PDB file of C-alpha atoms in Angstrom:
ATOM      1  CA  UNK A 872       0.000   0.000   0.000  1.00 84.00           C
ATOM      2  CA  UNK A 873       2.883   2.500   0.987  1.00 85.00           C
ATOM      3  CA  UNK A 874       4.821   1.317  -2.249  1.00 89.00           C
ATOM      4  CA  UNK A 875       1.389   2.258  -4.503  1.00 93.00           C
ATOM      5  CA  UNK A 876       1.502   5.622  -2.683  1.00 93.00           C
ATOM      6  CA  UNK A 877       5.009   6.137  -3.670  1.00 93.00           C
ATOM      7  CA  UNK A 878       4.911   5.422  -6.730  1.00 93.00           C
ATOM      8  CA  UNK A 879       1.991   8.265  -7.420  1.00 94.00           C
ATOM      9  CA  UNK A 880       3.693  10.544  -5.181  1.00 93.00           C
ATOM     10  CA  UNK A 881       6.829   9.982  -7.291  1.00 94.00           C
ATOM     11  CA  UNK A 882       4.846  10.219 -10.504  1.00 95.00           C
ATOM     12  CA  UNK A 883       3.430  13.612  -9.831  1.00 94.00           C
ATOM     13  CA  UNK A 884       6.967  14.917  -8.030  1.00 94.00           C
ATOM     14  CA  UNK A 885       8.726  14.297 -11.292  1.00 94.00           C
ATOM     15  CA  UNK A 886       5.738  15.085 -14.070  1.00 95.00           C
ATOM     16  CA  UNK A 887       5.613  18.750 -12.216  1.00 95.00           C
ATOM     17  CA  UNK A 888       9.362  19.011 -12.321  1.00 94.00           C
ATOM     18  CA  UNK A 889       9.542  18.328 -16.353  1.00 93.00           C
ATOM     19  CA  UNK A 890       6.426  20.899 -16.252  1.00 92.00           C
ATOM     20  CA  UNK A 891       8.549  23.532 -14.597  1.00 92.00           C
ATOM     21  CA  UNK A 892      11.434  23.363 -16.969  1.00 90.00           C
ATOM     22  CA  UNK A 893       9.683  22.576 -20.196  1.00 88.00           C
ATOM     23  CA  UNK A 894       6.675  24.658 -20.377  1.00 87.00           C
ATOM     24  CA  UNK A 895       6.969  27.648 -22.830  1.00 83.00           C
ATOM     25  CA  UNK A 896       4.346  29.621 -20.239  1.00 83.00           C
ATOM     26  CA  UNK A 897       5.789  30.911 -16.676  1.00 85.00           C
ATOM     27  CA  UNK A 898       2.132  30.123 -15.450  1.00 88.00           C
ATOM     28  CA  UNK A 899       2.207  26.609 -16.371  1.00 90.00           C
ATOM     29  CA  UNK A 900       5.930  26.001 -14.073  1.00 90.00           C
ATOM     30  CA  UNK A 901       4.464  27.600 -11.994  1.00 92.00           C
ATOM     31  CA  UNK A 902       1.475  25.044 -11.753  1.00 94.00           C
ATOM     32  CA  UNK A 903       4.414  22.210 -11.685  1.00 94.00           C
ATOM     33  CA  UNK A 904       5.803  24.214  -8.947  1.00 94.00           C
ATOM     34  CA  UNK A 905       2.689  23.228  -7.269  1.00 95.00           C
ATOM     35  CA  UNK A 906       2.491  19.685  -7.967  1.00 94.00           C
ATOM     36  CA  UNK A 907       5.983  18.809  -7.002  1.00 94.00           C
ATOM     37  CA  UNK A 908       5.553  20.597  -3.200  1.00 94.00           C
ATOM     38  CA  UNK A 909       2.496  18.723  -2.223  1.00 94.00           C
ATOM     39  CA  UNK A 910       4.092  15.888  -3.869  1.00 94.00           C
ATOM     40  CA  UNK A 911       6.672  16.534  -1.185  1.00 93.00           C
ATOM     41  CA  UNK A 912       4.570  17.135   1.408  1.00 94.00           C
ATOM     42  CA  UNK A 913       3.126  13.515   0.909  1.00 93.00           C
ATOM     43  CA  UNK A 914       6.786  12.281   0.473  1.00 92.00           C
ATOM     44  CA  UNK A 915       7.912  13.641   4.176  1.00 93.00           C
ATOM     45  CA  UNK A 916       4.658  11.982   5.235  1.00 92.00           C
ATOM     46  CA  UNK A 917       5.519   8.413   4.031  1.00 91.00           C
ATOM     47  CA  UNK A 918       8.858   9.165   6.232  1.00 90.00           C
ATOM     48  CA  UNK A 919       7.039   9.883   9.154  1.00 89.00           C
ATOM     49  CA  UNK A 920       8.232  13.491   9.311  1.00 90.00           C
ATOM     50  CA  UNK A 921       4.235  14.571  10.456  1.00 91.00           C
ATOM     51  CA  UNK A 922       5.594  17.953  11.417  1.00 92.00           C
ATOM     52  CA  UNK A 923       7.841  18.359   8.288  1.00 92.00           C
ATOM     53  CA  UNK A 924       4.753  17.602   6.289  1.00 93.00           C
ATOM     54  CA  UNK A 925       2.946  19.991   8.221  1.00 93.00           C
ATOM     55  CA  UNK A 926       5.738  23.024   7.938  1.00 92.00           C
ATOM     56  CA  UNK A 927       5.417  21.529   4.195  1.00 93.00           C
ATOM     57  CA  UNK A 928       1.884  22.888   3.199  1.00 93.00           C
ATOM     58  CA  UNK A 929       1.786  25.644   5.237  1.00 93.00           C
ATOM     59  CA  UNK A 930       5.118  27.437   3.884  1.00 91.00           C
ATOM     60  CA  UNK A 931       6.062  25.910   0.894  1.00 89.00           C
ATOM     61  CA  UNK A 932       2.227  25.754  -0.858  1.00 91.00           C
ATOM     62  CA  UNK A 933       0.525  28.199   1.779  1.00 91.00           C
ATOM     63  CA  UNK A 934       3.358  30.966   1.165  1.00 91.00           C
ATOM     64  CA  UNK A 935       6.370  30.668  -1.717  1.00 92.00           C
ATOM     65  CA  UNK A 936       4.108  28.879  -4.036  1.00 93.00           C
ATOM     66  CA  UNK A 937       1.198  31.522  -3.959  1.00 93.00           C
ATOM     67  CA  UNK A 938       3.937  34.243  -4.079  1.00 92.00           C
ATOM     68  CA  UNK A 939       5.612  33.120  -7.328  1.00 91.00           C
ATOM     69  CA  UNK A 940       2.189  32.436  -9.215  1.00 92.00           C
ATOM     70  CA  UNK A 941       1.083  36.452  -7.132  1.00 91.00           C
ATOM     71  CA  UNK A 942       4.397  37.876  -9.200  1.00 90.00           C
ATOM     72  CA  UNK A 943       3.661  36.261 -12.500  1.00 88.00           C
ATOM     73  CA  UNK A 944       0.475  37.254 -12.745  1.00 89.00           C
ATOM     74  CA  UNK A 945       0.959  40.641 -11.094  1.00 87.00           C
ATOM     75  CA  UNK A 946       3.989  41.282 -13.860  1.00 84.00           C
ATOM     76  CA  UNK A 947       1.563  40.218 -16.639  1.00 75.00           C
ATOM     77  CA  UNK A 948       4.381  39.448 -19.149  1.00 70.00           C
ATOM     78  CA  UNK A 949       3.345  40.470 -22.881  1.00 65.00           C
ATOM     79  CA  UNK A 950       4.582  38.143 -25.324  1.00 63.00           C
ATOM     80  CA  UNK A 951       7.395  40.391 -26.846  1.00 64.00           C
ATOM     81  CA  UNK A 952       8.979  40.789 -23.679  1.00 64.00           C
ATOM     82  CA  UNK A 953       9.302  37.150 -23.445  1.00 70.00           C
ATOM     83  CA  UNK A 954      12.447  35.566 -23.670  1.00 70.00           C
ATOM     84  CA  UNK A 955      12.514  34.504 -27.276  1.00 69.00           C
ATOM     85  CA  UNK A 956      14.517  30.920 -27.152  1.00 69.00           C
ATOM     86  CA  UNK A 957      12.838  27.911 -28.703  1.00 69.00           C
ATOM     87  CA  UNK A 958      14.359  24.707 -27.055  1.00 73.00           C
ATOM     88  CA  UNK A 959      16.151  22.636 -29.632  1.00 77.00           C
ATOM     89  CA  UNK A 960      16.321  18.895 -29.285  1.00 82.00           C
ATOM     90  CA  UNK A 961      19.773  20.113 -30.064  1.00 85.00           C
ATOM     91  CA  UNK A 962      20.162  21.984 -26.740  1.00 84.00           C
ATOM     92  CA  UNK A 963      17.968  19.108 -24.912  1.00 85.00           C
ATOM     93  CA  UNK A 964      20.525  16.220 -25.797  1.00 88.00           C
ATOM     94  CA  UNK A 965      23.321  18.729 -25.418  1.00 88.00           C
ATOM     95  CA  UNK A 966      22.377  19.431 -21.644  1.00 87.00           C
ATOM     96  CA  UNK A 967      21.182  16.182 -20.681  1.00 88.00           C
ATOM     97  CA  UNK A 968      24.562  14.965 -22.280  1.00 90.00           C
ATOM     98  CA  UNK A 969      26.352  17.239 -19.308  1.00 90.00           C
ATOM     99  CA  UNK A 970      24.287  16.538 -16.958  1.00 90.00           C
ATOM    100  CA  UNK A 971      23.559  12.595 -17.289  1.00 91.00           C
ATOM    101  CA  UNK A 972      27.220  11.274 -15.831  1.00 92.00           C
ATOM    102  CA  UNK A 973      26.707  13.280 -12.446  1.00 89.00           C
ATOM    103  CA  UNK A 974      23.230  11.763 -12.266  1.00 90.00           C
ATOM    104  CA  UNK A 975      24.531   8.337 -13.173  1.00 92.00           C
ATOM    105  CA  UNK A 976      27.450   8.577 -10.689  1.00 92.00           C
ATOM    106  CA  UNK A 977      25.525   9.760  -7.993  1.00 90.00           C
ATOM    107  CA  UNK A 978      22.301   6.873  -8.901  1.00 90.00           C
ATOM    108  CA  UNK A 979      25.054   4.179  -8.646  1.00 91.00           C
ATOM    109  CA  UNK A 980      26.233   5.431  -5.717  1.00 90.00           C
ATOM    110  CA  UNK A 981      22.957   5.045  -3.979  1.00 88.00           C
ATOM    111  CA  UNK A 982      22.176   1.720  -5.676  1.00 87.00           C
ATOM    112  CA  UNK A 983      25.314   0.040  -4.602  1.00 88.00           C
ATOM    113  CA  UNK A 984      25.244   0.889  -0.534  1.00 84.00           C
ATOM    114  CA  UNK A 985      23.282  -1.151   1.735  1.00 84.00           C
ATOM    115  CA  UNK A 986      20.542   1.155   2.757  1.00 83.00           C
ATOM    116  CA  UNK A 987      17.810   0.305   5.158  1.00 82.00           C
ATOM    117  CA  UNK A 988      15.459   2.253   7.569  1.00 82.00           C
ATOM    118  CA  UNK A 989      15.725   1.665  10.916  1.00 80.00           C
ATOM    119  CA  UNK A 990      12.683   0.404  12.877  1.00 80.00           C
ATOM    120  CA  UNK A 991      10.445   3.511  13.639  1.00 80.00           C
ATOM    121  CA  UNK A 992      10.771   4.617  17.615  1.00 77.00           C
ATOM    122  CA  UNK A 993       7.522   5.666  19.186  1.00 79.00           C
ATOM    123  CA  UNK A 994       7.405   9.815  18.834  1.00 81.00           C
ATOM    124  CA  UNK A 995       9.062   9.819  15.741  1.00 83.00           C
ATOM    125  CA  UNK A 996       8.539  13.135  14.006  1.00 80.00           C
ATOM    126  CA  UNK A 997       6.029  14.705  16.035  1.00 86.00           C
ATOM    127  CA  UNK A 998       6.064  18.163  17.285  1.00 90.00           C
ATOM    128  CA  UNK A 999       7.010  17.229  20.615  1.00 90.00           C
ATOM    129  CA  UNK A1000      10.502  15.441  19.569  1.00 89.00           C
ATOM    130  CA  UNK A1001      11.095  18.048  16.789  1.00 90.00           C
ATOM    131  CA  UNK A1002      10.708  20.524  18.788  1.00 90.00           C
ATOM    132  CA  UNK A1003      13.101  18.991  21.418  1.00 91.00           C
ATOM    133  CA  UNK A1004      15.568  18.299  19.310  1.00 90.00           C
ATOM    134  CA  UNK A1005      15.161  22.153  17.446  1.00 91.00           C
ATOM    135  CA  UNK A1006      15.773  23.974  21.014  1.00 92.00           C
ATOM    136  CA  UNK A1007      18.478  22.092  22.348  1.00 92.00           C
ATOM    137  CA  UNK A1008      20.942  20.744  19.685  1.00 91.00           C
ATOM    138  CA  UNK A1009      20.327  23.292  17.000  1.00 92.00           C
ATOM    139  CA  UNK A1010      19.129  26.718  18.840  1.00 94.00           C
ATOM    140  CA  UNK A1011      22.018  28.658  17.401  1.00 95.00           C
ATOM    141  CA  UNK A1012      21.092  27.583  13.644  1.00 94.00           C
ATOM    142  CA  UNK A1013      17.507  28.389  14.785  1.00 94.00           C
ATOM    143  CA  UNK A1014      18.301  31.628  15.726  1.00 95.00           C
ATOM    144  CA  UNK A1015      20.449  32.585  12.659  1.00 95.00           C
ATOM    145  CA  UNK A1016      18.213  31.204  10.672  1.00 94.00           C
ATOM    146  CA  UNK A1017      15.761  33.857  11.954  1.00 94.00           C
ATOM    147  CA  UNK A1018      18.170  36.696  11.460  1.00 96.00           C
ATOM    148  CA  UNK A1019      18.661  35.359   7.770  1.00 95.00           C
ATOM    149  CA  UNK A1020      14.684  35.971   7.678  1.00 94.00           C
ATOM    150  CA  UNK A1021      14.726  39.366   8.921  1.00 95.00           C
ATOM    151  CA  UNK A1022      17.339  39.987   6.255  1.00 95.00           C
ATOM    152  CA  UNK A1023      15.976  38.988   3.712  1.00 94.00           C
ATOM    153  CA  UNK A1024      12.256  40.663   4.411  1.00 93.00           C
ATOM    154  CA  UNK A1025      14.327  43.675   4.568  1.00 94.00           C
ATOM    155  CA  UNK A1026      15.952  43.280   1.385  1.00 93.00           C
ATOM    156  CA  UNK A1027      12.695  42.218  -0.631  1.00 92.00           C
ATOM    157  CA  UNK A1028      10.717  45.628   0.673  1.00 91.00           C
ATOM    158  CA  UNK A1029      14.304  47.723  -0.309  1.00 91.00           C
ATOM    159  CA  UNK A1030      14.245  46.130  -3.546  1.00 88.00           C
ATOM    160  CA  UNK A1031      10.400  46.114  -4.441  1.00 84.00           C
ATOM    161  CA  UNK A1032       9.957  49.294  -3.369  1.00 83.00           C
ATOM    162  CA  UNK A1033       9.494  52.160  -6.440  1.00 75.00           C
ATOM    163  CA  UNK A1034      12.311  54.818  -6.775  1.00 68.00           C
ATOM    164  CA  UNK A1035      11.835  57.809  -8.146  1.00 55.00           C
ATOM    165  CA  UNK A1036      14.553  57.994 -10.190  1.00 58.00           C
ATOM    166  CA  UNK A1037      14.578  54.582 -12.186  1.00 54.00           C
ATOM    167  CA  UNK A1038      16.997  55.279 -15.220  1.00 55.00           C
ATOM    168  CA  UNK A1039      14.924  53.568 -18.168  1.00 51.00           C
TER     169      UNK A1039
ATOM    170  CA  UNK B 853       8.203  -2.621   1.924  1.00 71.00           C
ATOM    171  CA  UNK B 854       9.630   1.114   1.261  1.00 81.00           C
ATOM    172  CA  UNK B 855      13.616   1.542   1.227  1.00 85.00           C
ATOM    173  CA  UNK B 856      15.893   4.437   1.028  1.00 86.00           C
ATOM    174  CA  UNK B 857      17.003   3.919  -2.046  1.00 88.00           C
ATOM    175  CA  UNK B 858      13.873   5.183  -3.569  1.00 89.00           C
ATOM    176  CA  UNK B 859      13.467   8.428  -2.152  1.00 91.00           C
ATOM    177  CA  UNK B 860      16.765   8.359  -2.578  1.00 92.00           C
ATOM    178  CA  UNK B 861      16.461   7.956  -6.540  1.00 92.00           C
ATOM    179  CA  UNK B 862      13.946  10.405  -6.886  1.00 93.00           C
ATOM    180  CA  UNK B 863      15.635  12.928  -5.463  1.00 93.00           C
ATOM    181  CA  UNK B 864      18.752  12.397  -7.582  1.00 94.00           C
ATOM    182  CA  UNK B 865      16.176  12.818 -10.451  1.00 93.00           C
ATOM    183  CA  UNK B 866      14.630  15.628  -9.199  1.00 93.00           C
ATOM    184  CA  UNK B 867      18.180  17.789  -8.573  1.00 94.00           C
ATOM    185  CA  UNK B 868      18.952  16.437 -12.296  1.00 93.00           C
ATOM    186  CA  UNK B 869      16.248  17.961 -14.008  1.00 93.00           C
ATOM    187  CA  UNK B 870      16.530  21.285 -11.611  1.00 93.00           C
ATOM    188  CA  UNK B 871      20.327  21.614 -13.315  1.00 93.00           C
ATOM    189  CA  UNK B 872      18.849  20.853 -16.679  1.00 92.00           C
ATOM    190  CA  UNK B 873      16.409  23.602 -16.348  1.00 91.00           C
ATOM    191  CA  UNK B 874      19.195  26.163 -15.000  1.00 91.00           C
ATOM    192  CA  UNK B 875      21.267  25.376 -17.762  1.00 89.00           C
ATOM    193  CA  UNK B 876      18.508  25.166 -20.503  1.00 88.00           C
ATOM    194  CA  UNK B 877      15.952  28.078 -20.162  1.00 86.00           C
ATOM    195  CA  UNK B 878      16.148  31.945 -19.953  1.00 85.00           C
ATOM    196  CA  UNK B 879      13.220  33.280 -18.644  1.00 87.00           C
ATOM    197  CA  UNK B 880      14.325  33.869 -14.982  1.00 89.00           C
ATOM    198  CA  UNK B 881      11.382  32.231 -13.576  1.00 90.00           C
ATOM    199  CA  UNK B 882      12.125  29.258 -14.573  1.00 91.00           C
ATOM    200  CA  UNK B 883      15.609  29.885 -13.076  1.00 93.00           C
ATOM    201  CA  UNK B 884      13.784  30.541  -9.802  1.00 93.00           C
ATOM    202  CA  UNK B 885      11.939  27.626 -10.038  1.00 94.00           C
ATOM    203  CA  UNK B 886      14.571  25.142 -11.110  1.00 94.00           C
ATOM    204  CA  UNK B 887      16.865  26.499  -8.118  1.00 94.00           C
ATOM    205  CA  UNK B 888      14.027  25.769  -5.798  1.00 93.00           C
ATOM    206  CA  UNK B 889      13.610  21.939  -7.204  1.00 94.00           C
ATOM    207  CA  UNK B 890      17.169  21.467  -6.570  1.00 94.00           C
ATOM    208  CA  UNK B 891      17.125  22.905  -3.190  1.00 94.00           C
ATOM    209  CA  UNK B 892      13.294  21.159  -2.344  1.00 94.00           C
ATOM    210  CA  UNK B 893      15.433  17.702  -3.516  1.00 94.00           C
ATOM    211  CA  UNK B 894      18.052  17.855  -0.678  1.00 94.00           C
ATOM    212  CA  UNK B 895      15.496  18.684   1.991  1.00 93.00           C
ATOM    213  CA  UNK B 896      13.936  15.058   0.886  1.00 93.00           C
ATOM    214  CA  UNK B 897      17.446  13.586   0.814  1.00 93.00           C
ATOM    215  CA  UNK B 898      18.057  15.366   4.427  1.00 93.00           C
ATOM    216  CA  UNK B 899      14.202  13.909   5.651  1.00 92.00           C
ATOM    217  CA  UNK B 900      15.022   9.932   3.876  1.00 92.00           C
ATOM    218  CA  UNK B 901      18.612  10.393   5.893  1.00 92.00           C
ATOM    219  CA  UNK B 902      16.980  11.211   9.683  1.00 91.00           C
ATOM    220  CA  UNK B 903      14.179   8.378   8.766  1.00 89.00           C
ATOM    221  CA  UNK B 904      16.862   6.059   7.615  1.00 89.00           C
ATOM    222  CA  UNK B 905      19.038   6.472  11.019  1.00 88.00           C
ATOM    223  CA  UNK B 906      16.191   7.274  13.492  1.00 85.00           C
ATOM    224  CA  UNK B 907      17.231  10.337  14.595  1.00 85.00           C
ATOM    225  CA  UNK B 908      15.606  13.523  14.456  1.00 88.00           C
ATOM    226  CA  UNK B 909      18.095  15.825  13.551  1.00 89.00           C
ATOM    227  CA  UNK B 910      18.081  15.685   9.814  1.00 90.00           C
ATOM    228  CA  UNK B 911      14.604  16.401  10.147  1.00 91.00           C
ATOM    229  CA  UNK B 912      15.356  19.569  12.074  1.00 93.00           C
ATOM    230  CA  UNK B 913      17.557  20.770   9.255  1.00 93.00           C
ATOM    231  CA  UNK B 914      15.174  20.009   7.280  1.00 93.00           C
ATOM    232  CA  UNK B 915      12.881  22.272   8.887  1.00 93.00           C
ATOM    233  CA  UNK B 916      15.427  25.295   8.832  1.00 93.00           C
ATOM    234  CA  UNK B 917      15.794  24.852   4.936  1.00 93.00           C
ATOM    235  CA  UNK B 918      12.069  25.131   4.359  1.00 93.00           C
ATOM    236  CA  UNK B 919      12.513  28.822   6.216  1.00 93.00           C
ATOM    237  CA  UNK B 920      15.773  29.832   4.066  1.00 93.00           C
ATOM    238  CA  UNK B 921      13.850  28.687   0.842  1.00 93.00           C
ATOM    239  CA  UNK B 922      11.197  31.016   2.171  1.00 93.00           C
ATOM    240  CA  UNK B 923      13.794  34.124   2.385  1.00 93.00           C
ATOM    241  CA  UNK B 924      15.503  32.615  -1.093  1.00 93.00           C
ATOM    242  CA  UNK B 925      11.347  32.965  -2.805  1.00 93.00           C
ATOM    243  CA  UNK B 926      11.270  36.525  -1.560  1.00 92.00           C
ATOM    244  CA  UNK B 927      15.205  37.785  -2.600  1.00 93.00           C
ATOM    245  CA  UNK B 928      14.716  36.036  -5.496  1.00 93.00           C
ATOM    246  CA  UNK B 929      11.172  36.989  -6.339  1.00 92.00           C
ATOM    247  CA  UNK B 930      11.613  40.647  -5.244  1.00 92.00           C
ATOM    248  CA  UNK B 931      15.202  40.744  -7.489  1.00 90.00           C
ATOM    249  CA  UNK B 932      12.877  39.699 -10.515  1.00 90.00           C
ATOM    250  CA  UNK B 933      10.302  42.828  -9.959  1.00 89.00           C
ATOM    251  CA  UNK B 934      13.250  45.055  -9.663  1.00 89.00           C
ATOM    252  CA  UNK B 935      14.713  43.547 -13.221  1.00 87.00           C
ATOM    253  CA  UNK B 936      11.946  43.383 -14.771  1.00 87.00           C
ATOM    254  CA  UNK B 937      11.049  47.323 -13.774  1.00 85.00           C
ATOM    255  CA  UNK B 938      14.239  48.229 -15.337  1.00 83.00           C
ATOM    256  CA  UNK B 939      14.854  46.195 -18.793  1.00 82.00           C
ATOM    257  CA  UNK B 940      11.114  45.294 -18.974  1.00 80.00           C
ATOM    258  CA  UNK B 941      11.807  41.862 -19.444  1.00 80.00           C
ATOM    259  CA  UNK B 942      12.652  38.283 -17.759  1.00 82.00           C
ATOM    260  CA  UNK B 943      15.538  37.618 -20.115  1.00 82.00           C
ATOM    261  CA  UNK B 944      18.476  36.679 -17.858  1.00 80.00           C
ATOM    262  CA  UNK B 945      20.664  37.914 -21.276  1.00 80.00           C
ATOM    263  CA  UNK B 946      19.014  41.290 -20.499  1.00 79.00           C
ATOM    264  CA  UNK B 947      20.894  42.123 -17.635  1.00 80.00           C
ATOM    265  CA  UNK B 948      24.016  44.058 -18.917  1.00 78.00           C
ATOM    266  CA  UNK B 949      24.198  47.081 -16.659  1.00 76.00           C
ATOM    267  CA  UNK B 950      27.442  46.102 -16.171  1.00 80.00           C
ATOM    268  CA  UNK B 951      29.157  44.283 -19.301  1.00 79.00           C
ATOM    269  CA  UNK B 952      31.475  46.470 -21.336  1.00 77.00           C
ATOM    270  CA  UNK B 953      30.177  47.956 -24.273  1.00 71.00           C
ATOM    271  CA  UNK B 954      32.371  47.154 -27.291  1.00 67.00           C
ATOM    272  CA  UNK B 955      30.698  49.911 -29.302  1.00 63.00           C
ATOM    273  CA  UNK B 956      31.335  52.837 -27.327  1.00 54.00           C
ATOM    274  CA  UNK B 957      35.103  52.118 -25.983  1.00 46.00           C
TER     275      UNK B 957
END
């Protein structure tokens, strides 16, 4: 039953993924932006991660997905001010070509070591242990991590706010 | 029965296509997005790792990389309102503020 789950999951993680870098239409990756986070979502679930899964929908769908589909629409590209490159089967087999031996490397890598997972303990993944875990081994990464936030909600109002004097 | 070495897989296939679509494509939103497959692939690798020893902690980094892909959507997103104000496009071969023009020198 888990396996059959997998496999769908799997489907729809890597069907959004070709979307994204395939479609001619920023709407459209955008869409298999979408598919491929839930499809994560469900993949943390089928590891037991409940509050990964949770953090899952809430930030990655709930907030950066809805952002990036808010800017593309909100830019309303016109067609001439699209990036006019038609992908080649040329350029396809070209970059495939680069990037297949890194994939192949790394894929028989992970076929030849002996992995297993290790019977499940009790609390594993729930709030309670995460949370455990978050604020006693990792509270300085926690707390840079929220600095790195701060920055960066400080940088996206400098930078999306209107100047004046915008050379054109 | 479910074993690492299929999450595993997946996410090797996920960060492959990612580097295809950095390398491929123009339009800088499908830059954005390709980065974020790459970087939403080694949060599952980091997740299949702390499920795979029993121990929370990969899970906790985990956690942390959700929030800096949240501050990487709104740089990222915020640079490509700011580009496209200026060259009124999503070309990435449209930013050359600061190549050297062979024309004028």
């Amino acid at each position: 039953m888990e396996s059959i789950i997998f496999f769908i999951l799997a489907f729809f993680l890597l069907s959004g993924a070709i979307m994204i870098v395939f479609s001619k239409e920023s709407l459209y990756s955008a869409i298999g932006f979408l598919m491929v986070m839930i499809a994560m979502a469900g993949m943390f679930a089928l590891l037991h991660h409940s509050f990964l899964f949770l953090a899952q929908i809430l930030v990655g769908v709930g907030a950066v997905v809805v952002l990036s589909i808010m800017i593309i629409l909100s830019i309303n590209l016109k067609e001439e001010n699209q990036p006019k490159q038609n992908i080649t089967r040329k350029n396809i087999l070209f970059t495939t070509l680069i990037i297949a031996p890194i994939a192949g490397l790394l894929l028989y890598a992970i076929a030849k070591a002996p992995f297993a997972f290790a019977p499940i303990a009790q609390h594993f993944g729930t709030i309670e242990t995460m949370g455990k875990v978050l604020f006693t081994h990792w509270v300085l990464p926690f707390e840079i991590v929220s600095i790195l936030l701060l920055g960066a909600m400080v940088g996206a109002i400098v930078l999306s706010r209107r100047r004046l004097h915008v050379e054109s | 029965m479910l074993s690492p070495d299929k999450f595993l897989f997946v996410a090797v296939m996920m960060f492959a296509i990612g580097l295809i679509g950095l390398m491929l494509r123009r339009n800088l939103f499908v830059v954005y997005l390709s980065i974020e497959l790459m970087l939403s692939s080694v949060n599952l690798i980091l997740a299949t790792f702390s499920r795979m020893h029993g121990e929370m902690d990969g899970g906790v980094v985990s956690l942390l990389m959700i929030a800096v892909i949240a501050a990487e959507a709104a740089i990222f997103l915020a640079l490509i309102i700011y580009i496209y104000r200026i060259t009124k496009s999503v070309d990435s071969q449209s930013i050359t503020q600061l190549t050297h023009k062979r024309d004028e020198a």
